[in-house]
XYZ file of C-alpha atoms in Angstrom:
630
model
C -17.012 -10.557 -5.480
C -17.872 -12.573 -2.073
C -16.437 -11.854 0.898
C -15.063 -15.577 1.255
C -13.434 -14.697 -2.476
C -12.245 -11.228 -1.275
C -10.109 -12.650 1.908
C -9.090 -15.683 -1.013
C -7.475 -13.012 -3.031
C -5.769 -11.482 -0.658
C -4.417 -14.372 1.705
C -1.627 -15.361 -0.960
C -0.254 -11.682 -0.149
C -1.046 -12.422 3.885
C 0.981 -15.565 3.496
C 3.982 -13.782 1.389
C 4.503 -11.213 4.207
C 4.420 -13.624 7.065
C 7.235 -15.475 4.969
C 9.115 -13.154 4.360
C 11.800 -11.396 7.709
C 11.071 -8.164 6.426
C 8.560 -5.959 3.550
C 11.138 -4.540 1.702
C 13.292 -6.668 -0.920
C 11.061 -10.033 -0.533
C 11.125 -12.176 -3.147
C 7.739 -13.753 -2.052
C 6.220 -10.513 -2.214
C 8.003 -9.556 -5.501
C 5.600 -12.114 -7.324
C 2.556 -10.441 -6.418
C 3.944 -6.814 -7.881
C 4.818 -5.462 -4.936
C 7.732 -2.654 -4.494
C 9.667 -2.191 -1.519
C 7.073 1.019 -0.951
C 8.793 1.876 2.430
C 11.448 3.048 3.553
C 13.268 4.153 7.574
C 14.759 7.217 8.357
C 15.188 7.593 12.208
C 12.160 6.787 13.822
C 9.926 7.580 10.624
C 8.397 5.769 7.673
C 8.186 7.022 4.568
C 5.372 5.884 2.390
C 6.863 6.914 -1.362
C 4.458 6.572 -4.057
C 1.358 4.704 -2.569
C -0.779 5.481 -5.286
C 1.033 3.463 -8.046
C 2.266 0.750 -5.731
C -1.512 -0.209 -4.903
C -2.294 0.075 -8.909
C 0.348 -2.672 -9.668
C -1.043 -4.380 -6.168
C -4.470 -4.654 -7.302
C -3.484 -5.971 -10.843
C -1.532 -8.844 -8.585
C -4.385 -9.733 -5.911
C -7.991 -8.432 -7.783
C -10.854 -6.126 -6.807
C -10.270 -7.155 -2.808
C -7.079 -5.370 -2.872
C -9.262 -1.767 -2.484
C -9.824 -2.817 0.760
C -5.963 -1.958 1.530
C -6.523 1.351 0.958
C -9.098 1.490 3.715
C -6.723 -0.394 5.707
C -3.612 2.017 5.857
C -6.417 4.785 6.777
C -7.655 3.100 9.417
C -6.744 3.855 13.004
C -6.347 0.678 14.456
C -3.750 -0.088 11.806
C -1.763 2.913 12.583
C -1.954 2.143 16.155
C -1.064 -1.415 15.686
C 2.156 -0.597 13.644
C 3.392 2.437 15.542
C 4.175 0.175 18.040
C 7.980 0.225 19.079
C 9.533 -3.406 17.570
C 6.867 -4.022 15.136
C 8.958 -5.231 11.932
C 7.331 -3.470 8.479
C 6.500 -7.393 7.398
C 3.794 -7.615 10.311
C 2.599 -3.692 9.782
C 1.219 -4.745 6.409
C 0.217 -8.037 7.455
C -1.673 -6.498 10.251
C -2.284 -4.011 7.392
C -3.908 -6.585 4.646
C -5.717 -8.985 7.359
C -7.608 -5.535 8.373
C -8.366 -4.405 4.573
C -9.592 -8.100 3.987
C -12.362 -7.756 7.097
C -13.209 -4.514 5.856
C -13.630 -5.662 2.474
C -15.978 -8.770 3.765
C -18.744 -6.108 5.425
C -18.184 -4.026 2.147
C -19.133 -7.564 -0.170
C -21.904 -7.925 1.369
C -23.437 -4.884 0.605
C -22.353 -3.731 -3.084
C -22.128 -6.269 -6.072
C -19.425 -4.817 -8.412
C -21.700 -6.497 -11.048
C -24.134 -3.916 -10.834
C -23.450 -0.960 -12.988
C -22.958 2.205 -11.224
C -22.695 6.360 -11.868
C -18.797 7.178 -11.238
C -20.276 8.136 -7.466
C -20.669 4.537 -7.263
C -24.539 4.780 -7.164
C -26.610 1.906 -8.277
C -28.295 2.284 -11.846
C -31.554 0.781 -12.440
C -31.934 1.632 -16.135
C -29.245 3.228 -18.496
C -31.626 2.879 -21.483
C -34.665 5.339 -20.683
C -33.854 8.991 -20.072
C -36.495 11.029 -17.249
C -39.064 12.816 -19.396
C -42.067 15.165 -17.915
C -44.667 12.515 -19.195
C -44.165 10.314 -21.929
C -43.687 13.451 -24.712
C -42.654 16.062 -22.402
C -39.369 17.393 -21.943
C -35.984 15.600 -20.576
C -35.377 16.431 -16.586
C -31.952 17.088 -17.424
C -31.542 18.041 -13.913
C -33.253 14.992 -12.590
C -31.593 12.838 -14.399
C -27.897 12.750 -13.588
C -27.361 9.667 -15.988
C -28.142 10.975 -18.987
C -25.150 14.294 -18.563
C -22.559 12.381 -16.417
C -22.941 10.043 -19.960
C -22.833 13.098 -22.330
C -20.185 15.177 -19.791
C -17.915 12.354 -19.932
C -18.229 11.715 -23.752
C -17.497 15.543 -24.732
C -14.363 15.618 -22.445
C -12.962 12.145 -23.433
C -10.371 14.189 -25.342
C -6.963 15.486 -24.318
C -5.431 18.004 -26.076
C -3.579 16.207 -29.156
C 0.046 16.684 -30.185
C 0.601 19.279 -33.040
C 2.775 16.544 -33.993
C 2.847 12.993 -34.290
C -0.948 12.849 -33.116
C -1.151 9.187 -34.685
C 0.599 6.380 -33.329
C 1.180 2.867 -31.848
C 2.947 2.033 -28.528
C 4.150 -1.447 -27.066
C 5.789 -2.016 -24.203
C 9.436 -3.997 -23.753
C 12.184 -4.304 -22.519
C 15.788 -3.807 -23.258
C 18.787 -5.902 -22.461
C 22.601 -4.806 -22.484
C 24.924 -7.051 -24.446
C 28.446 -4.961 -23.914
C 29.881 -5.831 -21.432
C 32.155 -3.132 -21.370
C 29.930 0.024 -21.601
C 31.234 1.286 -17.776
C 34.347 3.360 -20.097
C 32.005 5.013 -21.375
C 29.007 5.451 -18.972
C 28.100 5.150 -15.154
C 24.473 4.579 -16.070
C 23.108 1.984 -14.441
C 20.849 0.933 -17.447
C 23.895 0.024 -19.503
C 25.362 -2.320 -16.622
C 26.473 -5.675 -18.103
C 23.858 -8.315 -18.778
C 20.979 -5.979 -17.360
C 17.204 -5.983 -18.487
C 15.147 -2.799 -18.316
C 11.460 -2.184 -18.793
C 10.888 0.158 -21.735
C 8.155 1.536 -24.184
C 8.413 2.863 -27.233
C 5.958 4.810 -29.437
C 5.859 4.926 -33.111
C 4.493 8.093 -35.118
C 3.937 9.687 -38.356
C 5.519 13.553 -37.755
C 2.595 15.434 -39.639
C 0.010 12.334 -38.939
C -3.789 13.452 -37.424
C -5.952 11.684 -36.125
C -7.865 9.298 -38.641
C -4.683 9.816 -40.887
C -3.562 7.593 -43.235
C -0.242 5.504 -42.069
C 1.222 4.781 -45.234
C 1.835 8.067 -46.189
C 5.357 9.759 -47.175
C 6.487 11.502 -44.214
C 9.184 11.524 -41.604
C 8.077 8.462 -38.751
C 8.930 9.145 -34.516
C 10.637 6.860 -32.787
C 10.299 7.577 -28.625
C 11.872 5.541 -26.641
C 11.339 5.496 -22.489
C 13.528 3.097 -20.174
C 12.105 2.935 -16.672
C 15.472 2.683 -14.875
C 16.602 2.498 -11.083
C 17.428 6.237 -11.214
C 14.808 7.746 -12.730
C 12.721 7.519 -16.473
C 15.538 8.393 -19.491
C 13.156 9.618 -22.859
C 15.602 9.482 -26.429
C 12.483 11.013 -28.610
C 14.414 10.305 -32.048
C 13.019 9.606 -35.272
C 13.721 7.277 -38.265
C 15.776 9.487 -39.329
C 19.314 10.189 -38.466
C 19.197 13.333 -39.693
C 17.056 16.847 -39.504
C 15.738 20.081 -41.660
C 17.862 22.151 -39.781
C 20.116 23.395 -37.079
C 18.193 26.119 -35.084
C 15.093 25.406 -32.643
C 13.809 28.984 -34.408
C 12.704 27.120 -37.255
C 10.260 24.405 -35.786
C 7.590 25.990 -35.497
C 7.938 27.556 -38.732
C 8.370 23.847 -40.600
C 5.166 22.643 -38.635
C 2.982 24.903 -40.062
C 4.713 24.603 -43.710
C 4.058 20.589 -42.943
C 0.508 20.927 -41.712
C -2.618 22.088 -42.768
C -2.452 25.784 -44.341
C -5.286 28.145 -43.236
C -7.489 26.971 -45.919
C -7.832 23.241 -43.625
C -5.557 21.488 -46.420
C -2.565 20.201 -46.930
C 0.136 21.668 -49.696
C 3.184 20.674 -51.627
C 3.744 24.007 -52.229
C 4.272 25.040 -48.700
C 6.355 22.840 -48.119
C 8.702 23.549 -51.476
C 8.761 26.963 -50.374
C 9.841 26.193 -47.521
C 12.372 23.699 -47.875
C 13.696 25.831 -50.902
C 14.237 28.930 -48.513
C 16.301 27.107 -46.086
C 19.008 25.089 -47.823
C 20.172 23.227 -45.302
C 17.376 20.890 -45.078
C 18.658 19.620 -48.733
C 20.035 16.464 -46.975
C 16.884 14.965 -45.292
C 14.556 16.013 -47.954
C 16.595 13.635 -49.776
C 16.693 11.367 -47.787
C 12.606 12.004 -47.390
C 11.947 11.119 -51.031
C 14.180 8.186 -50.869
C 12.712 4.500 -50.436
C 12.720 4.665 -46.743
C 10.712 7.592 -46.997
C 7.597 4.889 -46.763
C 8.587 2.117 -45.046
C 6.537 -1.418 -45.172
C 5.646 -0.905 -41.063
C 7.339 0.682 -38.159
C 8.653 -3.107 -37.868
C 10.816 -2.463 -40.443
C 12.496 1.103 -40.021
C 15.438 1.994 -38.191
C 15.246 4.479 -35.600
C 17.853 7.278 -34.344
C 18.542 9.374 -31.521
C 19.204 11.792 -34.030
C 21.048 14.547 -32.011
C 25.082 14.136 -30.363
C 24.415 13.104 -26.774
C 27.080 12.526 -24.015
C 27.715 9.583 -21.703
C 30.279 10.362 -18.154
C 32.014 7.680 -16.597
C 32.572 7.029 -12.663
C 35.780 9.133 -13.190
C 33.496 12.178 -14.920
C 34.672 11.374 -18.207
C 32.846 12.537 -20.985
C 32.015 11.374 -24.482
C 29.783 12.310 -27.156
C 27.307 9.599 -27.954
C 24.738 9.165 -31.279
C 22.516 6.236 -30.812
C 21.136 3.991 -33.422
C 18.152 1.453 -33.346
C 18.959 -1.110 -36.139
C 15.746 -3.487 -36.982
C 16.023 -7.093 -36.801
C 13.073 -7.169 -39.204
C 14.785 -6.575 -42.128
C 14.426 -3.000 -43.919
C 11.149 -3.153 -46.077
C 9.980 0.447 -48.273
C 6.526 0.944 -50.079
C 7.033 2.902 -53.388
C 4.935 5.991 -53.943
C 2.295 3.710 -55.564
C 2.278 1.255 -52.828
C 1.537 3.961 -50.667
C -1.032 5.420 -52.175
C -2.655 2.008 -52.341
C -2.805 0.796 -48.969
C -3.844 3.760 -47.676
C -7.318 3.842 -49.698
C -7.588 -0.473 -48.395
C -6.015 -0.097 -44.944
C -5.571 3.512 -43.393
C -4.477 2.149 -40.160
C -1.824 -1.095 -41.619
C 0.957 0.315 -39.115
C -0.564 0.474 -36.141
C -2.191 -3.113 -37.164
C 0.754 -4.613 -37.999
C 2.419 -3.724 -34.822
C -0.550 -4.800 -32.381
C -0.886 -7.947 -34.577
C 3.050 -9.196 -34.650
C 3.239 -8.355 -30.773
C -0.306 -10.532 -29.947
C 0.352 -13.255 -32.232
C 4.280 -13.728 -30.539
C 6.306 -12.305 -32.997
C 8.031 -9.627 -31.037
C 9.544 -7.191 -32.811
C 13.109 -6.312 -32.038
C 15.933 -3.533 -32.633
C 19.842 -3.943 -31.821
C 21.086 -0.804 -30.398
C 24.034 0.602 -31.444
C 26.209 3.860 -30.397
C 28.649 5.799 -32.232
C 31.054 7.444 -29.738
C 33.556 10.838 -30.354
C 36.176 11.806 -27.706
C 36.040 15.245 -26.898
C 39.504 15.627 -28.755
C 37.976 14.313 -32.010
C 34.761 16.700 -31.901
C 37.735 19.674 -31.255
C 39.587 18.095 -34.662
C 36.571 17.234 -36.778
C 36.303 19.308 -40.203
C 32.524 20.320 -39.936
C 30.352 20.346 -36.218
C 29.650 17.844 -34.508
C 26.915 18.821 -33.160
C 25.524 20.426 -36.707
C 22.034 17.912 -36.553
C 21.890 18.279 -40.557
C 25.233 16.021 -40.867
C 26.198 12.278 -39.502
C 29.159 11.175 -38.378
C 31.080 8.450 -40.444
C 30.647 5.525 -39.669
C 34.736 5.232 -40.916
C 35.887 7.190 -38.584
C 33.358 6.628 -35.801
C 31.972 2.311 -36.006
C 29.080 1.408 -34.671
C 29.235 -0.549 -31.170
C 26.945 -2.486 -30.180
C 25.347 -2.388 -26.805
C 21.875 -4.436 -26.347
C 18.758 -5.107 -27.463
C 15.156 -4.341 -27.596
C 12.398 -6.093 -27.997
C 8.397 -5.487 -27.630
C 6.099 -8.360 -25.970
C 3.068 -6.226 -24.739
C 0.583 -3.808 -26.519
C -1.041 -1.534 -23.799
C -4.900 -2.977 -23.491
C -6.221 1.010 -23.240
C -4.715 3.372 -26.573
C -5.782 6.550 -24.765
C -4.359 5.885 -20.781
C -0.730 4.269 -22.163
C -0.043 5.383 -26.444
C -1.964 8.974 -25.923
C -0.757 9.796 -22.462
C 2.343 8.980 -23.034
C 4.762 12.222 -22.692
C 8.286 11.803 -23.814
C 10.828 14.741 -23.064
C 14.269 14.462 -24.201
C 15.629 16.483 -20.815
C 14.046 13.370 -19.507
C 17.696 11.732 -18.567
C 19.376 9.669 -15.328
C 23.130 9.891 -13.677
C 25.662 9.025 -16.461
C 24.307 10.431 -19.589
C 23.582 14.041 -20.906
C 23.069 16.440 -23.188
C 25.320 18.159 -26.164
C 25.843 21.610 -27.797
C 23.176 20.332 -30.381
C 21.125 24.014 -31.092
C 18.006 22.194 -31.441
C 18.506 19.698 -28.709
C 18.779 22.581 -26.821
C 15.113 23.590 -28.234
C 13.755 20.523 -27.331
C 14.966 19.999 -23.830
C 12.464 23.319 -23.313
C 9.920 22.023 -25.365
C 8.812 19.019 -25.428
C 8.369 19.185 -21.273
C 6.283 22.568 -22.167
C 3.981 20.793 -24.949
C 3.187 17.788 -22.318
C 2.201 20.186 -19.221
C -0.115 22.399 -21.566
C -1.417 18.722 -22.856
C -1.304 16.471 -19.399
C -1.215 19.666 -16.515
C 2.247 19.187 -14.598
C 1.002 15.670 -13.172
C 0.970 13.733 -16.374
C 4.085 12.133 -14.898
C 1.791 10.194 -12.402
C 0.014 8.584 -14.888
C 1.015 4.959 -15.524
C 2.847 5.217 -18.547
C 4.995 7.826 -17.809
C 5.428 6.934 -13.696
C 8.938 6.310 -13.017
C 9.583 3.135 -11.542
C 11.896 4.503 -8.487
C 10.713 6.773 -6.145
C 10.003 10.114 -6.457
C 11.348 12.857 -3.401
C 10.687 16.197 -4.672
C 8.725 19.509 -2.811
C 6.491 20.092 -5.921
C 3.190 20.548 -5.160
C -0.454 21.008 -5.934
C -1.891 21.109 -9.747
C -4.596 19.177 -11.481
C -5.318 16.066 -10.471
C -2.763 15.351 -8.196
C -3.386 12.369 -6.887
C 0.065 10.683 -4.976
C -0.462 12.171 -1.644
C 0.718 15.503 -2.735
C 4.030 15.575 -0.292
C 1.534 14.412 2.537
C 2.877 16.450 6.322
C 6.246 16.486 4.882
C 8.009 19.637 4.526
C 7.212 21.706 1.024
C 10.146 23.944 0.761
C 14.170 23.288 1.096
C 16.582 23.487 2.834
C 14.471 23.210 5.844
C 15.302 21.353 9.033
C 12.908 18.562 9.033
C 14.637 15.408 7.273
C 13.452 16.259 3.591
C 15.137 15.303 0.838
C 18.174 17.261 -0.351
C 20.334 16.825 -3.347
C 23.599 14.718 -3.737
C 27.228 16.457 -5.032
C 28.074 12.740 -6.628
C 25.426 13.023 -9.148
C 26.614 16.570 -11.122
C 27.957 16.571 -14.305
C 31.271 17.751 -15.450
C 31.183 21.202 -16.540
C 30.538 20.953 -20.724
C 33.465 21.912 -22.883
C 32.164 25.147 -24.079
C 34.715 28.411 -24.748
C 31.701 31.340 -24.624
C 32.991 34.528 -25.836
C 31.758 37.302 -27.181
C 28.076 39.602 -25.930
C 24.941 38.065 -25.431
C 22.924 39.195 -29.370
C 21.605 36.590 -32.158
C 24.466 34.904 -33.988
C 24.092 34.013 -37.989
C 25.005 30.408 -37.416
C 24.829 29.160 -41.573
C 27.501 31.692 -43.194
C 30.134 29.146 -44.263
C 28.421 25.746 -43.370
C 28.556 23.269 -46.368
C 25.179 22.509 -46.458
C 25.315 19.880 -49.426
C 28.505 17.533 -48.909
C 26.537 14.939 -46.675
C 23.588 15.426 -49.155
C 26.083 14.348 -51.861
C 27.526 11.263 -50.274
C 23.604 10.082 -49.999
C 23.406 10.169 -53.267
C 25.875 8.921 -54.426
C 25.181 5.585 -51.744
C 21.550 5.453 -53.938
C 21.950 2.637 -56.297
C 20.938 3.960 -59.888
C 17.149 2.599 -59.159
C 16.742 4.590 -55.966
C 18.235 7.356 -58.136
C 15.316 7.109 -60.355
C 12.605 6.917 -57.992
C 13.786 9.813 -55.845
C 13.753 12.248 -59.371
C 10.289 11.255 -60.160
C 8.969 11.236 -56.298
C 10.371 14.954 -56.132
C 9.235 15.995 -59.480
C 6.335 14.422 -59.274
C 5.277 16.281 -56.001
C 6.209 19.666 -57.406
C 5.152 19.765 -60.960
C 1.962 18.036 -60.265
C 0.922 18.408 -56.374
C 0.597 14.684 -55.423
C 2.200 12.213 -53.768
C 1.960 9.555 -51.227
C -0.333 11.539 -48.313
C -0.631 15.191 -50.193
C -2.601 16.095 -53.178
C -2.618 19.742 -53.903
C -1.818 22.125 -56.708
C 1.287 22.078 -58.548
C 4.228 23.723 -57.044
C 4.987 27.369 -58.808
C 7.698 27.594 -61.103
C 10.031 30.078 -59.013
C 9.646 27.726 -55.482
C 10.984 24.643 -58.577
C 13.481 26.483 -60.040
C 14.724 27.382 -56.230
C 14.793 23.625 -55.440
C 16.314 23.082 -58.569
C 19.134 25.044 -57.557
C 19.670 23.059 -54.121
C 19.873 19.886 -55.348
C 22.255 21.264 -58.035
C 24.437 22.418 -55.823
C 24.696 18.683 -53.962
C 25.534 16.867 -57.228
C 25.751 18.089 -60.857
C 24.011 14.723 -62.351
C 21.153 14.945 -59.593
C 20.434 18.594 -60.733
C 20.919 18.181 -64.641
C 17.936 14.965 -63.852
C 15.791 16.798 -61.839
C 15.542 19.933 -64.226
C 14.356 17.581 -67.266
C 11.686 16.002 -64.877
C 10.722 19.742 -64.369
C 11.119 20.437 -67.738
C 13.223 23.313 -66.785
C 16.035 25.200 -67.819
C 18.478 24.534 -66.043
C 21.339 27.207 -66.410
C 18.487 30.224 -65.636
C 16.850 28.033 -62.614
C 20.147 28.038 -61.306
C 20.560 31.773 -61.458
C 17.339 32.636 -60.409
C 17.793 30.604 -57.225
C 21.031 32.148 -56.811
C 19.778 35.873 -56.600
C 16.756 34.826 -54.529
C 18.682 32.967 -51.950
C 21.212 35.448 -51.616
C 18.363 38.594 -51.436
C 16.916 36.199 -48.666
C 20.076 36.036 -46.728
C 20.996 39.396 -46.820
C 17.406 40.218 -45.011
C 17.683 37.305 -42.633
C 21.717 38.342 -41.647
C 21.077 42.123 -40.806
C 20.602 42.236 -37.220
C 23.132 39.066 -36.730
C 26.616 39.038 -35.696
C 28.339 36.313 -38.060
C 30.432 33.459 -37.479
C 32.770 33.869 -40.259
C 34.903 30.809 -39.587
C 33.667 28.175 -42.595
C 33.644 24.651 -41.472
C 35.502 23.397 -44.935
């Protein structure tokens, strides 16, 4: 870049300021990227997130914009704009016509064009590596080239998820169309009319790396609005349902989904494990049903999956479930389908996605909520917050409240779809949480997977930076690269000015009645486990019907389906899913048997006596909750 071209790019911002009465709120500015990045108290101005503002500045004005970094070092700035009157519209004029003379004198000397060693020193040959004569040995030590190359390449890698390591992200925005969501929530996001930037990633649960997309499995749907107050994460799924109620189990039902110690992959793990815990009957069903493969993540619905709440201005409360509807249509592969594309086109989702969004055809979902008084969740014949069950749509309609829709796919995978951290405690002022067991899991960890993944500053990177400032006394860590807190104090209360928390923004205490001593509580003695399972099947039309039976048998009596091939299932894990799927509907377990080929009648009292020999182990040491929900 010339110097004449480095003051070009930056005199549009020159001219913006001098426009403008003051920095903060300019619209001139605002169409260069530029956030109101200050801010008074007393005498005092705070720079809040400098780091990220000058990112988003240097997209707006080019290279020449690094010299502004210089400039808001340099002394004569600081001089010029501690001066008593000096409005913050001329302090970064003064600041940018400073950066812009710097960066002239530094054009002149460096041509970006040149490639360079991340020091910024000149190369004069990336091809050739230093050798002691022409076949002696590599100067490894002399030549800095060749291992800043090789150290970069072998530490290119963050740690991956243990979960949903494959996906695609795209970046949006979403739009409220009720204009009467303030009943129900003070949340700014869900103010009439308002547009929010969001992104979303979309994920196979037990996909790796290099796996194949089109595979039967359970697909992620994370969702992260960049509101006013704060970033608000709903990590749901396309499902609207889960394997069970206690956090306990995850890790358990990861390793039963992934790899066993052998490096493969089994059907009969799984079995085993869905078979032992009975109240995953439901979304295994609902897993071997057609949406068990959908076409693309275009067309899938997702769910928030879990009861949240929403609080009005008046600290009312309401439990919320959120649903994602596609305005794609709902499109399935069958088994065969599956298998298919995933031999031609391994990676069809994550094409599908970046192709729709480059060629114009943004995708987009209609969100809806389903909402429960407190009252109604105290009257309701099974729990509300049981994340194994829905709520009828009967007794609880779906309202709809906006719309989202994805225009950009990030240009770097690894800084914006493999950074990304989601974390359902991840919420703003007028929504929160529920009784929900494994919400409660996940509010721990999914924040604990990210730090041991991104260190505790992952937040700062791009995709996860909230788009409000940040006032907090954390400091220190990896890569910390905002100013760290700068002279400010690191501690509070102190008596300096920091920043100190706000009464208006707590929540309403949460309708909970604890009694009873702290010890582990048997929370499945009396559940109905198979009553939603039942009404799913029974909404299958008689096709569906069919292809979940043969997907199911299939699996267990010979080991493959869409994304597993393994051995066969043994005939005691079979004759213990046999007796699940019984138990939800009569026809549905007379079916499945003759795809087995079993007996029925004994399967059914075989599972019986296992089942209840694996309760009595699991309920020893538990205090039980005796009250049945039906």
């Amino acid at each position: 870049m010339s110097a004449s071209s480095v003051r070009l790019s930056l005199s549009p911002c020159i001219s913006a300021l001098r426009s403008s009465s003051s920095y903060a709120g300019s619209a001139p500015l605002r169409q260069f990227g530029f956030p109101a990045i200050f801010s008074t108290s007393g005498k005092r101005y705070h720079a809040t997130r400098a780091e990220g503002t000058m990112d988003r500045v240097k997209n707006a004005v080019g290279q020449g914009i690094e010299s502004v970094k210089l400039a808001v070092q340099d002394p004569d700035v600081h001089e010029a704009a501690s001066r008593p009157g000096t409005s913050l519209g001329t302090k970064m004029e003064k600041g940018l016509e400073k950066g812009a003379e710097l960066a002239e004198t530094t054009a002149k000397k460096i041509n970006p064009d040149i490639m360079t060693t991340l020091d910024g020193r000149p190369l004069g040959d990336n091809y050739n590596s230093i050798s002691a004569g022409k076949q002696g040995p590599l100067l490894l030590t002399e030549d800095i080239n060749l291992y800043e190359k090789n150290a970069a390449l072998n530490r290119e890698r963050v740690v991956p998820r243990v979960v949903h390591a494959k996906g695609v992200g795209a970046f949006g925005k979403f739009t409220v169309t009720n204009s009467d969501m303030a009943k129900y929530t003070e949340a700014k996001v869900f103010e009439s009319g308002k547009s929010t930037e969001i992104f979303c990633r979309w994920s196979g649960v037990t996909a790796e790396h290099g796996n194949s997309d089109s595979v039967r499995d359970i697909r992620g749907f994370a969702l992260k609005f960049y509101t006013e107050d704060g970033n608000w994460d709903l990590v749901g799924n396309n499902s609207p349902i889960f394997f069970f109620r206690d956090p306990v189990k995850f890790p358990d039902l990861v390793h039963s989904l992934m790899r066993d110690p052998r490096g493969l992959k089994s059907w009969v793990h799984r079995w085993d494990f869905w078979g032992l815990t009975p109240e995953s009957v439901h979304q295994v069903l609902w897993l071997f049903g057609d949406r068990g493969i959908p076409k693309s993540y275009r067309y899938m619905n997702g769910y928030g999956v879990h009861a949240f709440s929403m609080i009005n201005k008046d600290k009312e409360r309401v439990w919320v479930k959120y649903h994602f509807h596609s305005q794609q249509e709902i499109k399935n592969l069958t088994s065969e389908e599956g298998i298919d594309l995933s031999g031609k086109d391994p990676d069809f989702f994550n094409k599908d996605m970046i192709n729709a969004i480059r060629s114009g055809e943004y995708p987009k979902w209609k969100m809806h909520i389903q909402v429960m008084t407190e009252q109604q969740a105290e009257q309701l014949s099974h729990d509300p917050f049981d994340v194994t069950k829905v709520w009828s749509r009967h007794d609880f309609p779906l309202i709809e409240v906006g719309e989202l829709e994805f225009n950009r796919v990030p240009e770097s995978y690894f800084q914006d779809v493999e950074q990304a951290a989601f974390a359902p405690a991840n919420i703003v002022p007028g929504l929160g949480f529920s009784p929900d067991r494994l919400l409660q899991g996940r509010l721990f960890a999914y924040r604990d997977a990210h730090n041991h993944r991104l260190g505790i500053n992952g937040f700062q990177l791009p995709v996860n930076q909230p788009r409000c400032p940040i006032h907090t006394y954390h400091r220190d860590g990896a890569f910390r690269m905002d100013g760290n807190g700068g002279m400010g104090p690191h501690y509070e209360p102190n008596s300096f000015g920091g920043p100190q928390p706000d009464p208006k923004y707590a929540d309403p205490a949460i309708p909970i009645n604890v009694t009873g001593p702290g010890m582990r509580y048997e929370n499945h003695y009396g559940k109905d486990d198979f009553m939603h399972a039942k009404a799913m099947w029974e909404m299958f039309e008689p096709d569906e019907q069919e292809r979940v039976i043969a997907n199911m048998a299939r699996s267990m009596k010979e080991g493959t389906e869409a994304g597993v091939n393994s051995e066969p299932v043994p005939e005691l894990i079979q004759q213990i899913n046999l007796y699940n799927f019984a138990r939800v509907d009569e026809d549905l377990g007379n079916k499945l048997a003759a795809a087995l080929g079993l007996d029925l009648k004994s399967s059914m009292d075989v599972g019986r006596k296992t089942l209840e020999q694996l309760y009595s182990r699991q309920t020893a040491g538990t205090h039980k909750d005796l009250s049945p929900e039906s």
